[in-house]
CSV table of C-alpha atoms in Angstrom, one decimal:
chain,number,residue,atom,x,y,z
R,1,MET,CA,0.0,0.0,0.0
R,2,ALA,CA,1.4,3.4,-1.1
R,3,LEU,CA,2.0,5.8,1.8
R,4,LEU,CA,2.7,8.9,-0.4
R,5,LYS,CA,0.1,10.5,-2.6
R,6,SER,CA,2.1,13.3,-4.1
R,7,ILE,CA,4.8,11.2,-5.9
R,8,ASP,CA,4.8,8.5,-8.6
R,9,SER,CA,5.7,5.0,-7.4
R,10,LYS,CA,8.0,4.6,-10.4
R,11,PHE,CA,10.8,6.3,-8.3
R,12,PHE,CA,10.8,3.5,-5.8
R,13,HIS,CA,11.6,-0.2,-5.9
R,14,SER,CA,8.9,-2.6,-4.6
R,15,GLU,CA,11.5,-4.4,-2.5
R,16,ILE,CA,15.1,-3.7,-1.5
R,17,PRO,CA,17.4,-4.9,-4.3
R,18,TYR,CA,20.5,-6.9,-3.6
R,19,LYS,CA,22.5,-5.4,-6.4
R,20,PRO,CA,22.7,-1.7,-7.4
R,21,MET,CA,19.9,-0.9,-9.8
R,22,GLY,CA,20.6,2.7,-10.6
R,23,LYS,CA,17.9,4.5,-8.8
R,24,TYR,CA,18.9,7.4,-6.6
R,25,ALA,CA,17.0,9.8,-4.3
R,26,HIS,CA,19.0,12.9,-3.4
R,27,PHE,CA,17.8,15.0,-0.4
R,28,LEU,CA,18.9,18.6,-0.8
R,29,THR,CA,19.6,19.8,2.7
R,30,VAL,CA,20.9,23.1,4.1
R,31,ARG,CA,22.2,22.5,7.7
R,32,VAL,CA,21.9,25.6,9.9
R,33,THR,CA,23.8,25.9,13.2
R,34,GLU,CA,21.6,27.2,16.0
R,35,SER,CA,24.1,27.2,18.9
R,36,TYR,CA,27.9,26.6,19.1
R,37,PRO,CA,28.6,23.1,17.7
R,38,LEU,CA,32.0,21.5,17.4
R,39,PHE,CA,33.0,19.6,14.2
R,40,GLN,CA,36.5,18.8,15.1
R,41,THR,CA,39.4,16.3,14.9
R,42,ASP,CA,42.3,16.2,17.4
R,43,GLY,CA,40.9,19.3,19.2
R,44,GLU,CA,40.8,21.6,16.2
R,45,LEU,CA,37.8,22.6,14.1
R,46,ASN,CA,37.8,20.8,10.7
R,47,LYS,CA,38.5,23.2,7.8
R,48,ALA,CA,39.6,23.1,4.2
R,49,ARG,CA,41.3,25.5,1.9
R,50,VAL,CA,39.2,25.6,-1.3
R,51,ARG,CA,38.1,27.9,-4.1
R,52,ALA,CA,35.5,30.5,-3.0
R,53,GLY,CA,33.0,29.9,-5.8
R,54,VAL,CA,32.6,28.3,-9.2
R,55,GLU,CA,33.1,31.7,-10.8
R,56,ASP,CA,35.0,33.4,-8.0
R,57,LYS,CA,38.5,32.0,-8.2
R,58,ASN,CA,39.8,33.3,-4.9
R,59,THR,CA,40.8,30.8,-2.3
R,60,ILE,CA,39.3,30.7,1.2
R,61,SER,CA,39.3,28.5,4.2
R,62,ARG,CA,35.9,26.9,4.9
R,63,LEU,CA,34.6,24.9,7.9
R,64,SER,CA,34.1,21.2,7.1
R,65,MET,CA,31.5,18.9,8.4
R,66,PHE,CA,32.7,15.4,7.8
R,67,LYS,CA,30.3,12.7,6.6
R,68,ARG,CA,30.3,10.7,9.9
R,69,LYS,CA,29.4,13.9,11.7
R,70,GLN,CA,26.2,14.0,9.6
R,71,SER,CA,25.1,10.4,9.1
R,72,THR,CA,25.7,9.0,12.6
R,73,PRO,CA,23.4,11.4,14.5
R,74,GLU,CA,20.6,10.8,11.9
R,75,ARG,CA,21.1,7.1,12.1
R,76,LEU,CA,20.9,7.2,15.9
R,77,VAL,CA,17.6,9.1,15.7
R,78,GLY,CA,16.2,6.4,13.5
R,79,ARG,CA,17.4,3.7,15.9
R,80,GLU,CA,15.7,5.5,18.8
R,81,LEU,CA,12.4,5.6,16.9
R,82,LEU,CA,12.7,1.9,16.2
R,83,ARG,CA,13.1,1.2,19.9
R,84,THR,CA,10.3,3.6,20.8
R,85,TYR,CA,7.8,1.8,18.6
R,86,GLY,CA,8.9,-1.6,19.6
R,87,PHE,CA,10.5,-2.7,16.3
R,88,VAL,CA,14.0,-3.2,17.9
R,89,LYS,CA,14.7,-4.2,21.4
R,90,PRO,CA,17.8,-2.7,23.1
R,91,GLU,CA,19.4,-6.1,23.7
R,92,GLU,CA,18.8,-7.1,20.1
R,93,CYS,CA,20.9,-4.5,18.3
R,94,GLU,CA,23.6,-2.4,19.9
R,95,TYR,CA,25.2,0.3,17.7
R,96,ASN,CA,28.9,-0.5,16.8
R,97,VAL,CA,28.8,-3.5,19.2
R,98,GLU,CA,26.4,-6.1,18.0
R,99,PHE,CA,24.1,-5.3,15.1
R,100,GLY,CA,20.8,-7.1,14.7
R,101,MET,CA,21.3,-7.3,10.9
R,102,ASP,CA,17.6,-7.5,10.0
R,103,ASN,CA,16.1,-4.1,10.9
R,104,PRO,CA,15.8,-0.9,8.8
R,105,ASP,CA,18.8,0.8,10.4
R,106,CYS,CA,21.2,-2.1,9.7
R,107,ILE,CA,19.9,-2.7,6.2
R,108,ILE,CA,19.6,0.9,5.1
R,109,TYR,CA,22.7,2.4,6.8
R,110,GLY,CA,24.8,-0.8,6.8
R,111,PHE,CA,26.9,-2.6,9.3
R,112,ALA,CA,30.1,-4.6,9.6
R,113,ILE,CA,30.6,-7.4,12.2
R,114,GLY,CA,33.9,-9.1,11.4
R,115,ASP,CA,33.3,-12.6,10.1
R,116,SER,CA,29.6,-12.5,11.1
R,117,GLY,CA,28.6,-10.4,8.1
R,118,SER,CA,28.4,-7.0,6.6
R,119,GLU,CA,26.0,-4.8,4.6
R,120,LYS,CA,27.0,-1.8,2.6
R,121,SER,CA,25.3,1.5,3.5
R,122,LYS,CA,22.6,2.6,1.0
R,123,VAL,CA,22.9,6.2,2.4
R,124,VAL,CA,25.7,8.2,0.9
R,125,VAL,CA,26.8,11.4,2.7
R,126,ASP,CA,29.9,13.5,1.8
R,127,THR,CA,31.8,16.2,3.6
R,128,ALA,CA,29.8,19.5,3.7
R,129,PHE,CA,31.4,23.0,3.7
R,130,SER,CA,30.3,26.3,5.2
R,131,ILE,CA,29.2,29.0,2.7
R,132,THR,CA,31.1,31.6,4.6
R,133,ALA,CA,34.8,31.7,5.3
R,134,PHE,CA,36.4,30.1,8.4
R,135,ASP,CA,37.3,33.4,10.0
R,136,GLU,CA,33.7,34.6,9.7
R,137,SER,CA,32.2,31.4,11.0
R,138,HIS,CA,33.9,30.6,14.3
R,139,GLU,CA,35.0,32.2,17.5
R,140,THR,CA,37.1,31.2,20.5
R,141,PHE,CA,35.8,30.7,24.0
R,142,THR,CA,37.6,30.5,27.3
R,143,LEU,CA,36.3,27.4,29.2
R,144,ASN,CA,35.9,27.7,33.0
R,145,ALA,CA,33.6,26.5,35.7
R,146,PRO,CA,32.2,28.2,38.8
R,147,TYR,CA,32.6,26.8,42.4
R,148,GLU,CA,30.4,27.3,45.4
R,149,ASN,CA,32.8,29.8,46.9
R,150,GLY,CA,32.4,32.0,43.8
R,151,THR,CA,35.7,31.4,42.3
R,152,MET,CA,36.3,30.3,38.7
R,153,ALA,CA,38.5,27.6,37.4
R,154,SER,CA,39.3,26.5,33.9
R,155,LYS,CA,38.0,23.2,32.7
R,156,GLY,CA,40.1,20.4,34.1
R,157,GLU,CA,41.2,22.2,37.3
R,158,LYS,CA,40.2,21.2,40.8
R,159,GLY,CA,39.3,24.8,41.7
R,160,SER,CA,41.2,27.7,43.1
R,161,LYS,CA,41.9,28.5,46.7
R,162,PRO,CA,40.3,31.6,48.3
R,163,GLY,CA,42.1,34.7,47.1
R,164,GLU,CA,44.1,32.8,44.5
R,165,VAL,CA,43.8,33.8,40.8
R,166,THR,CA,44.2,31.0,38.3
R,167,SER,CA,46.6,31.6,35.4
R,168,ARG,CA,45.7,28.4,33.5
R,169,ILE,CA,43.1,29.1,30.7
R,170,ASN,CA,41.6,26.5,28.4
R,171,GLN,CA,40.3,27.8,25.1
R,172,GLN,CA,38.2,26.1,22.4
R,173,ASP,CA,37.1,27.2,19.0
R,174,HIS,CA,33.3,26.9,18.4
R,175,ILE,CA,31.3,27.3,15.2
R,176,ARG,CA,29.0,30.3,15.4
R,177,PRO,CA,25.2,30.2,15.2
R,178,GLN,CA,23.6,30.7,11.7
R,179,VAL,CA,26.5,29.2,9.8
R,180,PHE,CA,25.1,27.3,6.7
R,181,PHE,CA,26.3,23.9,5.4
R,182,PRO,CA,24.7,22.8,2.2
R,183,SER,CA,24.6,19.0,2.1
R,184,ILE,CA,23.2,16.4,-0.3
R,185,VAL,CA,22.1,13.1,1.3
R,186,THR,CA,21.8,10.3,-1.2
R,187,LEU,CA,19.8,7.2,-0.8
R,188,LYS,CA,20.6,4.4,-3.3
R,189,ASP,CA,17.8,2.2,-4.7
R,190,PRO,CA,15.0,3.5,-2.4
R,191,THR,CA,11.8,1.8,-1.6
R,192,GLU,CA,9.0,4.1,-0.5
R,193,ALA,CA,9.5,3.0,3.1
R,194,SER,CA,13.3,3.5,3.1
R,195,PHE,CA,12.9,6.9,1.4
R,196,LEU,CA,10.5,8.0,4.2
R,197,TYR,CA,12.7,6.5,6.9
R,198,VAL,CA,15.7,8.5,5.8
R,199,PHE,CA,13.6,11.6,5.1
R,200,ASN,CA,12.2,11.4,8.6
R,201,ASN,CA,15.6,10.9,10.2
R,202,ILE,CA,16.9,14.1,8.5
R,203,LEU,CA,13.9,16.1,9.6
R,204,ARG,CA,14.1,14.9,13.2
R,205,THR,CA,17.8,15.2,13.9
R,206,ARG,CA,18.7,18.3,16.0
R,207,HIS,CA,22.2,17.8,17.3
R,208,TYR,CA,25.5,17.2,15.5
R,209,GLY,CA,29.1,17.2,16.4
R,210,ALA,CA,30.9,16.8,19.7
R,211,GLN,CA,29.3,17.3,23.1
R,212,THR,CA,25.8,16.7,21.7
R,213,THR,CA,24.2,16.8,25.2
R,214,ARG,CA,25.3,20.4,25.8
R,215,THR,CA,25.6,22.1,22.4
R,216,GLY,CA,25.7,21.2,18.7
R,217,ARG,CA,22.1,22.3,17.9
R,218,VAL,CA,21.6,22.2,14.1
R,219,ARG,CA,18.4,22.5,12.1
R,220,ASN,CA,18.0,20.8,8.8
R,221,GLU,CA,16.2,22.8,6.1
R,222,LEU,CA,15.3,20.7,3.1
R,223,ILE,CA,14.8,22.6,-0.1
R,224,GLY,CA,14.1,19.7,-2.4
R,225,VAL,CA,14.5,16.1,-3.6
R,226,VAL,CA,16.0,15.0,-6.8
R,227,PHE,CA,15.3,11.5,-8.2
R,228,ALA,CA,17.9,10.4,-10.8
R,229,ASP,CA,19.6,7.4,-12.4
R,230,GLY,CA,23.0,8.5,-11.1
R,231,GLU,CA,24.8,10.7,-8.6
R,232,ILE,CA,24.6,14.4,-8.9
R,233,VAL,CA,26.8,17.4,-8.0
R,234,SER,CA,29.0,17.4,-4.9
R,235,ASN,CA,28.4,19.4,-1.8
R,236,LEU,CA,31.5,21.6,-2.4
R,237,ARG,CA,30.4,22.6,-5.9
R,238,TRP,CA,26.8,23.3,-4.7
R,239,THR,CA,28.3,25.5,-1.9
R,240,GLN,CA,30.5,27.3,-4.3
R,241,ALA,CA,27.6,28.0,-6.7
R,242,ILE,CA,25.6,29.3,-3.8
R,243,TYR,CA,28.5,31.6,-2.8
R,244,ASP,CA,28.5,33.0,-6.4
R,245,GLN,CA,24.8,33.6,-6.4
R,246,MET,CA,24.9,35.5,-3.1
R,247,LYS,CA,27.9,37.5,-4.1
R,248,THR,CA,26.2,38.5,-7.3
R,249,ALA,CA,23.0,39.5,-5.4
R,250,GLY,CA,25.0,41.4,-2.8
R,251,THR,CA,23.7,39.2,0.1
R,252,LEU,CA,27.1,38.1,1.4
R,253,LYS,CA,27.6,40.1,4.6
R,254,ALA,CA,31.0,40.1,6.1
R,255,LEU,CA,31.0,39.3,9.9
R,256,ASP,CA,27.1,39.4,10.1
R,257,PRO,CA,25.2,36.1,9.8
R,258,LEU,CA,23.7,35.4,6.4
R,259,ASP,CA,20.0,35.9,6.0
R,260,GLU,CA,18.3,32.4,5.9
R,261,ASP,CA,15.8,33.4,3.2
R,262,ASP,CA,18.7,34.7,1.0
R,263,VAL,CA,20.5,31.4,1.5
R,264,ALA,CA,17.4,29.3,0.6
R,265,GLN,CA,16.8,31.3,-2.5
R,266,ALA,CA,20.4,31.1,-3.6
R,267,ALA,CA,20.5,27.3,-2.9
R,268,LYS,CA,17.5,26.7,-5.1
R,269,THR,CA,18.7,28.9,-7.9
R,270,ALA,CA,22.2,27.3,-7.7
R,271,ILE,CA,21.0,23.7,-7.7
R,272,LYS,CA,18.6,24.3,-10.6
R,273,ALA,CA,21.5,25.7,-12.7
R,274,LEU,CA,23.8,22.9,-11.7
R,275,MET,CA,21.2,20.2,-12.5
R,276,SER,CA,20.6,21.7,-16.0
R,277,LYS,CA,24.2,20.8,-16.8
R,278,GLU,CA,24.1,17.2,-15.6
R,279,PHE,CA,24.3,14.3,-18.0
R,280,ILE,CA,21.8,12.1,-16.3
R,281,VAL,CA,18.1,11.5,-16.3
R,282,HIS,CA,16.6,13.3,-13.3
R,283,THR,CA,13.3,14.6,-11.9
R,284,ASP,CA,13.6,17.6,-9.6
R,285,PHE,CA,11.1,18.3,-6.7
R,286,ILE,CA,12.0,21.9,-5.8
R,287,GLU,CA,9.8,25.0,-5.0
R,288,ASP,CA,6.0,24.1,-5.3
R,289,ASP,CA,6.6,20.5,-6.3
R,290,PHE,CA,8.7,19.9,-3.1
R,291,GLN,CA,6.2,21.7,-0.9
R,292,SER,CA,3.5,19.2,-1.9
R,293,LEU,CA,5.8,16.3,-1.1
R,294,LEU,CA,6.9,17.9,2.2
R,295,THR,CA,3.3,18.4,3.2
R,296,ASP,CA,2.6,14.7,2.4
R,297,VAL,CA,5.6,13.5,4.5
R,298,LYS,CA,4.7,15.8,7.4
R,299,ALA,CA,1.1,14.5,7.5
R,300,LEU,CA,2.6,11.0,8.0
R,301,THR,CA,5.3,11.8,10.5
R,302,ALA,CA,3.0,14.1,12.7
R,303,SER,CA,1.0,11.2,14.1
R,304,GLU,CA,2.0,7.9,15.9
R,305,ALA,CA,-0.1,6.0,13.4
R,306,GLY,CA,1.8,7.5,10.5
R,307,VAL,CA,5.2,7.0,12.0
R,308,ARG,CA,4.3,3.4,12.9
R,309,SER,CA,3.1,2.7,9.3
R,310,ILE,CA,6.5,3.9,7.9
R,311,LEU,CA,8.5,1.9,10.4
R,312,ASN,CA,6.3,-1.2,10.0
R,313,GLN,CA,6.8,-1.2,6.2
R,314,ALA,CA,10.5,-0.5,6.5
R,315,ASP,CA,10.9,-3.3,9.0
R,316,GLN,CA,9.0,-5.8,6.8
R,317,GLU,CA,11.3,-4.9,3.9
R,318,ALA,CA,14.4,-5.1,6.0
R,319,LYS,CA,13.5,-8.6,7.4
R,320,ALA,CA,12.6,-9.9,4.0
R,321,TYR,CA,16.0,-8.7,2.6
R,322,ALA,CA,17.9,-10.1,5.5
R,323,GLU,CA,16.3,-13.5,5.2
R,324,LYS,CA,16.8,-13.7,1.5
R,325,HIS,CA,20.4,-12.3,1.3
R,326,ILE,CA,22.2,-11.9,4.6
R,327,GLY,CA,21.1,-15.4,5.7
R,328,LYS,CA,22.7,-16.8,2.6
R,329,LYS,CA,26.0,-14.9,3.3
R,330,LYS,CA,26.1,-16.2,6.9
R,331,THR,CA,25.5,-19.8,5.7
R,332,ALA,CA,28.2,-19.6,3.0
R,333,SER,CA,30.6,-18.1,5.6
R,334,ALA,CA,29.9,-20.9,8.0
R,335,ARG,CA,30.6,-23.6,5.3
R,336,SER,CA,33.9,-22.0,4.3
């Protein structure tokens, strides 16, 4: 039974295929920071020295949001929902410890368990880059903690004695609020249920990066979906094209946060221009077409019955796939 009314079923497989079949669903997402998240490696914010735009040949440093920083939080949100609605028990599937191998999370996002088996992820996410330059997108904070006697100590200290001033200061770079990271999330060979499962995970995820319990608030704004018979433009090129659009329109504001409406409009204009140059067959849901799809999805995900219908269909497909294909791999492995 079809769950979506606004989209043709030809874009989906009726079951999860074992081999790549050349159907792709690309979620066009702009990730907006709403607090002070940390996307870092070895204590430093991730950044890359790249060309400013497609047309603008100047080189700038941009903040980088690595693929694991994006896919892992979304995956964990999906796993939480599966447990909430009783499709996965906590003891049955533990992330990065012992995968269940037959639920939507394992089949859609993949797993690897040594000799026990593996499944390649059908969700492809690449590094995302900030539209604005590194210097405009981060700031440095001094980390300290208050004690009951009113003194302050830097993070990691035991506290200062009365009348003693601490000289040790710990500093950490944080990404500023309202920094934008255009990101394309690709789902290979979608069924309707796997499409909705990934879509819902993107919409629901609110925290990314390190220290997710304290900071890292990020909102995902989807501006469209592209169905195609191949992969489309990279995150970097889309970001560079957005930069060009905003520079031409005069909406790049040094030091001040970018206006979200300006970013959204530039993102739509840029992706349309880039898709017109692609050598693949594609159907784009942007502007009004996407609003109809988004309304359809929200009607499902806004109720317990709707969410359960998505998870139930995704679970049935995952178990059918696991029984048909993963069971065979485990048997072959045991014989060898």
